[in-house]
């Protein structure tokens, strides 16, 4: 069953017009004909079943229930990585349930985004998040953000818990903080998880994080790449919040 996101509100019995992007994919690429059904998420993140009529007219048949979102809102805050790694992080972190994905220009970031290209890059990354949310059948599309420095990001983002994936903690054998932090968070709260770029997180940035109540944590005994670490955390979060609590 295909899933698409649309703007506005939907109600059962309501007929709406498919936008050009959805129409092209559903009707032209997948060759959907009148009577075909798909799932639609409206602007309020409510899920419905819709049936294609004539042309682009689609009728809402019924509301559906969905529990696919992580119970805690996770913001992935990553130091700007090299090459196309930002696209990889956005796609995979979206599939794994991130609520928001943000990048910052780290002190030790090798990559830099020119000011006049930031908007274009964010549009590209937002499109990737949109597609990944449809593919993974989510009801929320992560917002993609960029901050020039880590300090700017920390001041702009609200959170209940600030967790820092710090490789020095992993090297020293720290193993308990990640699980402890994840277990203490409650449904509806927000976790901001910080990851360094390829060069790591600088001492000055660590001071900024700890001054703002950031907790340093290792991600297991191995040193992970900058694009792998956020996926490790999200997988661990799903295990603690979704799998263990249902066992």
PDB file of C-alpha atoms in Angstrom, residues 15-28 32 34 40 51-59:
ATOM      1  CA  UNK A  15     -12.845  14.353  -1.984  1.00  0.00           C
ATOM      2  CA  UNK A  16      -9.566  16.072  -2.757  1.00  0.00           C
ATOM      3  CA  UNK A  17      -7.332  16.692  -5.767  1.00  0.00           C
ATOM      4  CA  UNK A  18      -3.959  14.966  -5.926  1.00  0.00           C
ATOM      5  CA  UNK A  19      -1.039  17.339  -6.300  1.00  0.00           C
ATOM      6  CA  UNK A  20       1.223  16.998  -9.316  1.00  0.00           C
ATOM      7  CA  UNK A  21       3.947  15.029  -7.549  1.00  0.00           C
ATOM      8  CA  UNK A  22       1.607  12.421  -6.054  1.00  0.00           C
ATOM      9  CA  UNK A  23      -0.352  12.155  -9.289  1.00  0.00           C
ATOM     10  CA  UNK A  24       2.792  11.554 -11.326  1.00  0.00           C
ATOM     11  CA  UNK A  25       4.031   8.813  -9.024  1.00  0.00           C
ATOM     12  CA  UNK A  26       0.729   7.058  -8.305  1.00  0.00           C
ATOM     13  CA  UNK A  27      -1.076   7.422 -11.606  1.00  0.00           C
ATOM     14  CA  UNK A  28       1.787   7.541 -14.113  1.00  0.00           C
ATOM     15  CA  UNK A  32      -3.003   3.423 -10.656  1.00  0.00           C
ATOM     16  CA  UNK A  34      -9.885   4.399 -10.728  1.00  0.00           C
ATOM     17  CA  UNK A  40      -2.688   9.539   2.853  1.00  0.00           C
ATOM     18  CA  UNK A  51      -9.584   5.721  -3.304  1.00  0.00           C
ATOM     19  CA  UNK A  52      -8.729   7.118  -6.710  1.00  0.00           C
ATOM     20  CA  UNK A  53     -11.660   8.315  -8.806  1.00  0.00           C
ATOM     21  CA  UNK A  54     -11.687  10.038 -12.170  1.00  0.00           C
ATOM     22  CA  UNK A  55      -8.619  12.047 -13.022  1.00  0.00           C
ATOM     23  CA  UNK A  56      -6.887  13.195  -9.852  1.00  0.00           C
ATOM     24  CA  UNK A  57     -10.000  13.112  -7.690  1.00  0.00           C
ATOM     25  CA  UNK A  58      -9.529  10.958  -4.579  1.00  0.00           C
ATOM     26  CA  UNK A  59     -12.125  10.164  -1.944  1.00  0.00           C
TER      27      UNK A  59
END
